[in-house]
Tab-separated table of C-alpha atoms and ligand atoms in Angstrom:
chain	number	residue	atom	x	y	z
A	1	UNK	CA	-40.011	-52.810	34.474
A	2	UNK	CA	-38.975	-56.620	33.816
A	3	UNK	CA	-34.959	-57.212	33.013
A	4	UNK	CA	-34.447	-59.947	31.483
A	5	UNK	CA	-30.771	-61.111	33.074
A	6	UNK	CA	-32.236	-63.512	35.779
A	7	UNK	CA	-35.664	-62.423	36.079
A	8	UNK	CA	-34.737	-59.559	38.476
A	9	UNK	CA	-37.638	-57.455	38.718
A	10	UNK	CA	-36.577	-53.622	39.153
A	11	UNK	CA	-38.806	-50.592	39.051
A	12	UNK	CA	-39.446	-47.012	39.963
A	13	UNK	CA	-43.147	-45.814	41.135
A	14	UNK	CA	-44.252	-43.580	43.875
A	15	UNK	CA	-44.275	-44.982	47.674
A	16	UNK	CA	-46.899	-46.163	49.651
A	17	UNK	CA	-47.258	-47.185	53.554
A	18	UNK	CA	-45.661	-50.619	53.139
A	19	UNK	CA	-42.705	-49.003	52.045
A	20	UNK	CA	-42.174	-47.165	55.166
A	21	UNK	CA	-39.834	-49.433	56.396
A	22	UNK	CA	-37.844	-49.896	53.509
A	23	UNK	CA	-37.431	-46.039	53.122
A	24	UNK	CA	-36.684	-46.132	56.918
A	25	UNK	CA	-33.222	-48.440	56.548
A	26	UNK	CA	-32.174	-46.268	53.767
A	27	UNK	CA	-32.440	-42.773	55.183
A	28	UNK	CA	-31.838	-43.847	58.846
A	29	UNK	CA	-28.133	-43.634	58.725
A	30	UNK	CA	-27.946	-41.083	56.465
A	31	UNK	CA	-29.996	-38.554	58.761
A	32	UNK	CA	-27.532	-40.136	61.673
A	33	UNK	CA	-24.533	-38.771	59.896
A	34	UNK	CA	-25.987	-35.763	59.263
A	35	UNK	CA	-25.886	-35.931	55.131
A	36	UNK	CA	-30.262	-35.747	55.424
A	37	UNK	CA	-32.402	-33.893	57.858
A	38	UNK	CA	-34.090	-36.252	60.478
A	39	UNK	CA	-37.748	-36.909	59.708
A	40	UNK	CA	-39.893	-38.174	62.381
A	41	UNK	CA	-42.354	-41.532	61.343
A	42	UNK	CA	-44.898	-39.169	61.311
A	43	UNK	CA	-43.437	-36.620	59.169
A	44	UNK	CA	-42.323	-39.177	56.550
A	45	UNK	CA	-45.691	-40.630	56.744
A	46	UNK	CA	-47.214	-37.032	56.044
A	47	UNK	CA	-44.533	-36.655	53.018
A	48	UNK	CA	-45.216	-40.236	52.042
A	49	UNK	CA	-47.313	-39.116	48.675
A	50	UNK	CA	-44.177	-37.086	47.633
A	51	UNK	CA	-41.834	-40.378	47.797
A	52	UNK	CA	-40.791	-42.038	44.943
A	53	UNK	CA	-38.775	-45.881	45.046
A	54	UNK	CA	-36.788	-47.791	43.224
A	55	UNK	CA	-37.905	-51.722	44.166
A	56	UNK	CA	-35.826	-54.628	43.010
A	57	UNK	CA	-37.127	-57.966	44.262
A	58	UNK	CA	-39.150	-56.871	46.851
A	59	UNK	CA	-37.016	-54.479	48.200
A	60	UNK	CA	-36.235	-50.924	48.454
A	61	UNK	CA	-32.881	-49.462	46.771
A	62	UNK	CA	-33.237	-46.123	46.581
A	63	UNK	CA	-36.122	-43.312	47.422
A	64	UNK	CA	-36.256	-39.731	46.820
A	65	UNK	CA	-39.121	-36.937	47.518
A	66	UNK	CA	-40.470	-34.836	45.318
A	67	UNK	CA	-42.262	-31.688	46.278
A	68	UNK	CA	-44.074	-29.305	44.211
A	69	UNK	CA	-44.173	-25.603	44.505
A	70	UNK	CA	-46.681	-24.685	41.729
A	71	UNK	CA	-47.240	-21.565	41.952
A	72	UNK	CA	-43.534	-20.896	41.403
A	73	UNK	CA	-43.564	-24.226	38.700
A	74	UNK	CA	-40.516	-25.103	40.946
A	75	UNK	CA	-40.194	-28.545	42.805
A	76	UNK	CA	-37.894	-29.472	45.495
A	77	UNK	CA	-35.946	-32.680	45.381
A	78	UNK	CA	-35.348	-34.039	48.841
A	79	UNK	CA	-33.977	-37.196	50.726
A	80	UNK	CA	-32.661	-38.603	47.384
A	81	UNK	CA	-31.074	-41.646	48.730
A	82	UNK	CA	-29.670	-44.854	46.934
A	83	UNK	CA	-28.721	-48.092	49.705
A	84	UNK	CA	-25.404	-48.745	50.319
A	85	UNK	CA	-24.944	-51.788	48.265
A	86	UNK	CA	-26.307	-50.097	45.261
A	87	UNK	CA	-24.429	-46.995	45.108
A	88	UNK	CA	-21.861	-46.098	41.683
A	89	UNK	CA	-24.004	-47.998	39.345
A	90	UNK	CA	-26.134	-45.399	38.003
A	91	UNK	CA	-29.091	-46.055	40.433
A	92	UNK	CA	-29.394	-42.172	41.548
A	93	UNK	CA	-28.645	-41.196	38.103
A	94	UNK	CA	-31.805	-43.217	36.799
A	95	UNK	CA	-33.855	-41.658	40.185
A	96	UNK	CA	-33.050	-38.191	39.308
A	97	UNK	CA	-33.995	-38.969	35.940
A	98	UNK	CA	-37.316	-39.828	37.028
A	99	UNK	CA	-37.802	-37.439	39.250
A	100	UNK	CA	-37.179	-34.396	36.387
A	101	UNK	CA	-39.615	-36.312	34.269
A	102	UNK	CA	-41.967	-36.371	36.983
A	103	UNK	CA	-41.559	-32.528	37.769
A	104	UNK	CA	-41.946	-31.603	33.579
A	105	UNK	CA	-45.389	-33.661	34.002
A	106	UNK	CA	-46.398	-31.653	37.064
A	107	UNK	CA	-45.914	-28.740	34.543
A	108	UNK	CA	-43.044	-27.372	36.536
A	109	UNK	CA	-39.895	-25.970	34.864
A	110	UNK	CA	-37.240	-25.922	37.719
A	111	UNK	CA	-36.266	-28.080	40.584
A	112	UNK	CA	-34.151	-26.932	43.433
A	113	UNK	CA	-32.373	-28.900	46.088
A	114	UNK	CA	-30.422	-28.154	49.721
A	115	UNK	CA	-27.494	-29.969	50.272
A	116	UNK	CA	-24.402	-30.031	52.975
A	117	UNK	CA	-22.562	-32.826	51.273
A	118	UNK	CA	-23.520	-33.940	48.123
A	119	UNK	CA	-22.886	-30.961	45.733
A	120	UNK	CA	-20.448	-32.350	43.448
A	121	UNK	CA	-22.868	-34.876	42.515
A	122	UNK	CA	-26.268	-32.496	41.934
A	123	UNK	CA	-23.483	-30.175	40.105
A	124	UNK	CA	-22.450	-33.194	37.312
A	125	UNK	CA	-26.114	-33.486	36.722
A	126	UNK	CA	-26.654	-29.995	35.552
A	127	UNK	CA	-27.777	-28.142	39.193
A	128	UNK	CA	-25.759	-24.857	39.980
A	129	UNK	CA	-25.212	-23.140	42.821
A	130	UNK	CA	-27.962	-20.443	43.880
A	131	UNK	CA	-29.206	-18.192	46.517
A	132	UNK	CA	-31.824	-18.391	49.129
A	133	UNK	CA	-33.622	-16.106	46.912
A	134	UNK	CA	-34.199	-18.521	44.457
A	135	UNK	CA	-35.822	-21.144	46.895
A	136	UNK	CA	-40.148	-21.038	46.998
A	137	UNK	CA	-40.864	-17.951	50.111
A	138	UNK	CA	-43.124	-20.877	51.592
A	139	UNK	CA	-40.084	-22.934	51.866
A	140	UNK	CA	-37.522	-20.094	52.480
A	141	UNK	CA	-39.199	-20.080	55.993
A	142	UNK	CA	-38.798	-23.499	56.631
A	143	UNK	CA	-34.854	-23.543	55.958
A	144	UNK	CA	-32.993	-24.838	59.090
A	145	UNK	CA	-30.269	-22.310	58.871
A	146	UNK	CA	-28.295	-23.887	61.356
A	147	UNK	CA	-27.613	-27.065	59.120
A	148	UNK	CA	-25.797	-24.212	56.575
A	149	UNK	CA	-26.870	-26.106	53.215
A	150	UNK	CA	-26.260	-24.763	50.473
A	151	UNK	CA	-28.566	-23.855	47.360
A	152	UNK	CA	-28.774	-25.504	43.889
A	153	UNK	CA	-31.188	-25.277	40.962
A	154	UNK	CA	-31.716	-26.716	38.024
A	155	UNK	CA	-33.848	-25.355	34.566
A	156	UNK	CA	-35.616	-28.121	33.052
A	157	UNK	CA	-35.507	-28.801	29.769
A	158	UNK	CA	-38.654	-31.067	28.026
A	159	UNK	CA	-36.790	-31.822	25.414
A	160	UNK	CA	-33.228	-33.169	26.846
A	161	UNK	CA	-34.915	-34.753	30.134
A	162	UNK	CA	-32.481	-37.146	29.622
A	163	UNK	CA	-35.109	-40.252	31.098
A	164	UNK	CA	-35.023	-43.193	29.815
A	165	UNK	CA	-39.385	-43.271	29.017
A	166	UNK	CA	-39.298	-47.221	29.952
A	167	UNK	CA	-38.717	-46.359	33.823
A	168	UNK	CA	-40.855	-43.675	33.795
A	169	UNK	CA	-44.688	-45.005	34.760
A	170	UNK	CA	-46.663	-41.999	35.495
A	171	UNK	CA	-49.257	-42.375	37.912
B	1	COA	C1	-25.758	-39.382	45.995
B	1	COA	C2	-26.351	-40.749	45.649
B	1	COA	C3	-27.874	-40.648	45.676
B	1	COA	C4	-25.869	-41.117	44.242
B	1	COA	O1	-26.433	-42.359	43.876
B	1	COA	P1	-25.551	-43.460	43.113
B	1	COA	O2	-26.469	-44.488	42.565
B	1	COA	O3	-24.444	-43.905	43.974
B	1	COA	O4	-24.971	-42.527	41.958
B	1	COA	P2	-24.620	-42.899	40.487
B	1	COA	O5	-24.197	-44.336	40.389
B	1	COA	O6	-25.715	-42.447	39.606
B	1	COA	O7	-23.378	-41.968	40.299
B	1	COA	C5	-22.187	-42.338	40.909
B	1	COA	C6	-21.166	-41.252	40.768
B	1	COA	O8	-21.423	-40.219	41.726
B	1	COA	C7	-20.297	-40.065	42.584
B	1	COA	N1	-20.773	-39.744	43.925
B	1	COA	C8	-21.423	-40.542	44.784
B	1	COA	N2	-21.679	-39.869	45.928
B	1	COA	C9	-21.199	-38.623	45.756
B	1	COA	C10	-21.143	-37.461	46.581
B	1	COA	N3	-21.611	-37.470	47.823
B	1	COA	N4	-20.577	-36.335	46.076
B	1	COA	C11	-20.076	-36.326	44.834
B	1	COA	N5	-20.077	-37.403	44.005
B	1	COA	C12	-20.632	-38.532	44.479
B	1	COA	C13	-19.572	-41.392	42.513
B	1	COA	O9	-18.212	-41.223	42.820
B	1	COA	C14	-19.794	-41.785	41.051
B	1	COA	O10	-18.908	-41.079	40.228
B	1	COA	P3	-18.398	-41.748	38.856
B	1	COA	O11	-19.627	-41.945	38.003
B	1	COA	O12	-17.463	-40.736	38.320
B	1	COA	O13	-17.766	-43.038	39.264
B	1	COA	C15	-25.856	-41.867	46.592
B	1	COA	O14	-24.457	-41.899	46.599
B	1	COA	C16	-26.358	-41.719	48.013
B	1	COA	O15	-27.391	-42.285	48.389
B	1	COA	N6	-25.637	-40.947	48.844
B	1	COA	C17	-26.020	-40.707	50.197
B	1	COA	C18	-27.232	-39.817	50.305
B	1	COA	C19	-27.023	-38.420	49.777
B	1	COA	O16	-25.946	-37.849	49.868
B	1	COA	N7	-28.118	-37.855	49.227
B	1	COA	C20	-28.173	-36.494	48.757
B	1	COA	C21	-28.675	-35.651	49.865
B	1	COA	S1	-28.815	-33.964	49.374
């Protein structure tokens, strides 16, 4: 979408191979510390068509994955990431925002999430705390124990999405 206040050009869509790199600086140091699980190139380039960004002037800001589980109309939202610079000013909020209006238009009513770190914030935005059992069987297998996440889901709701329908451009 076009803001006016200096002509900055911001907007949300899903990724595509020349944003590689710009998904690469954001999630880089955040699998080095640990807070996201480390993706080789050629697994990110396999999950590419699940990636969403956020692109202001040419560059990226934020990313975040979304994949569907249809069978159980669940999604998972992975590798939600906003850069450093951008953080506190509502750019994750907007992302997630996206990403449930996204899911609803898949026709899926929940979204789940594994986290070691970042609970507190999935928590404020409506996710709760669940068990493994609630997580897709397909991707139950796939857990990396080891990393001890823990579990959070959240119902969605059609009607109280809560996006704002000008940075939503569905695809
Ligand atoms: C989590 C993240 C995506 C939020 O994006 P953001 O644009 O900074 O978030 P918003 O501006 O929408 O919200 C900011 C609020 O969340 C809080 N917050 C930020 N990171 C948090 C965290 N790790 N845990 C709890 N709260 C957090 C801020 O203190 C702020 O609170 P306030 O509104 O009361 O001031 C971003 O901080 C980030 O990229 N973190 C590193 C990656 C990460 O942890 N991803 C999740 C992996 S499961």
């Amino acid at each position: 979408m076009l803001y006016g206040f200096r002509d900055v050009y911001e907007g949300t869509r899903m990724a595509t191979e020349e944003d590689l790199p710009g998904i690469r600086k954001i999630i880089w140091p955040l699998e080095d510390s640990g807070v996201l699980v480390r993706r080789t190139d050629e697994e990110l380039l396999e999950a590419l068509e699940s990636f969403y960004v956020v692109e202001r002037d040419g560059s990226i800001i934020a990313c975040a994955a979304l994949f569907p589980f249809p069978e159980e109309k669940s999604g998972e939202v992975a590798a939600i990431a906003v850069s450093e610079e951008c953080r506190g000013r509502g750019q994750g909020d907007k992302l997630l925002d996206y990403i449930e209006k996204m899911a609803l238009s898949l026709g899926l009513e929940k979204l789940f999430l594994l986290t070691t770190r970042t609970a507190d914030w999935f928590v404020r935005r409506g996710f709760s705390e669940c068990s493994i059992e609630s997580i897709p069987e397909k991707r139950r297998k796939r857990i990396n124990l080891s990393r001890g996440s823990k579990y959070y889901i959240k119902q969605l709701q059609p009607k109280h999405a809560g996006v704002t329908a000008n940075n939503f451009v569905p695809r």
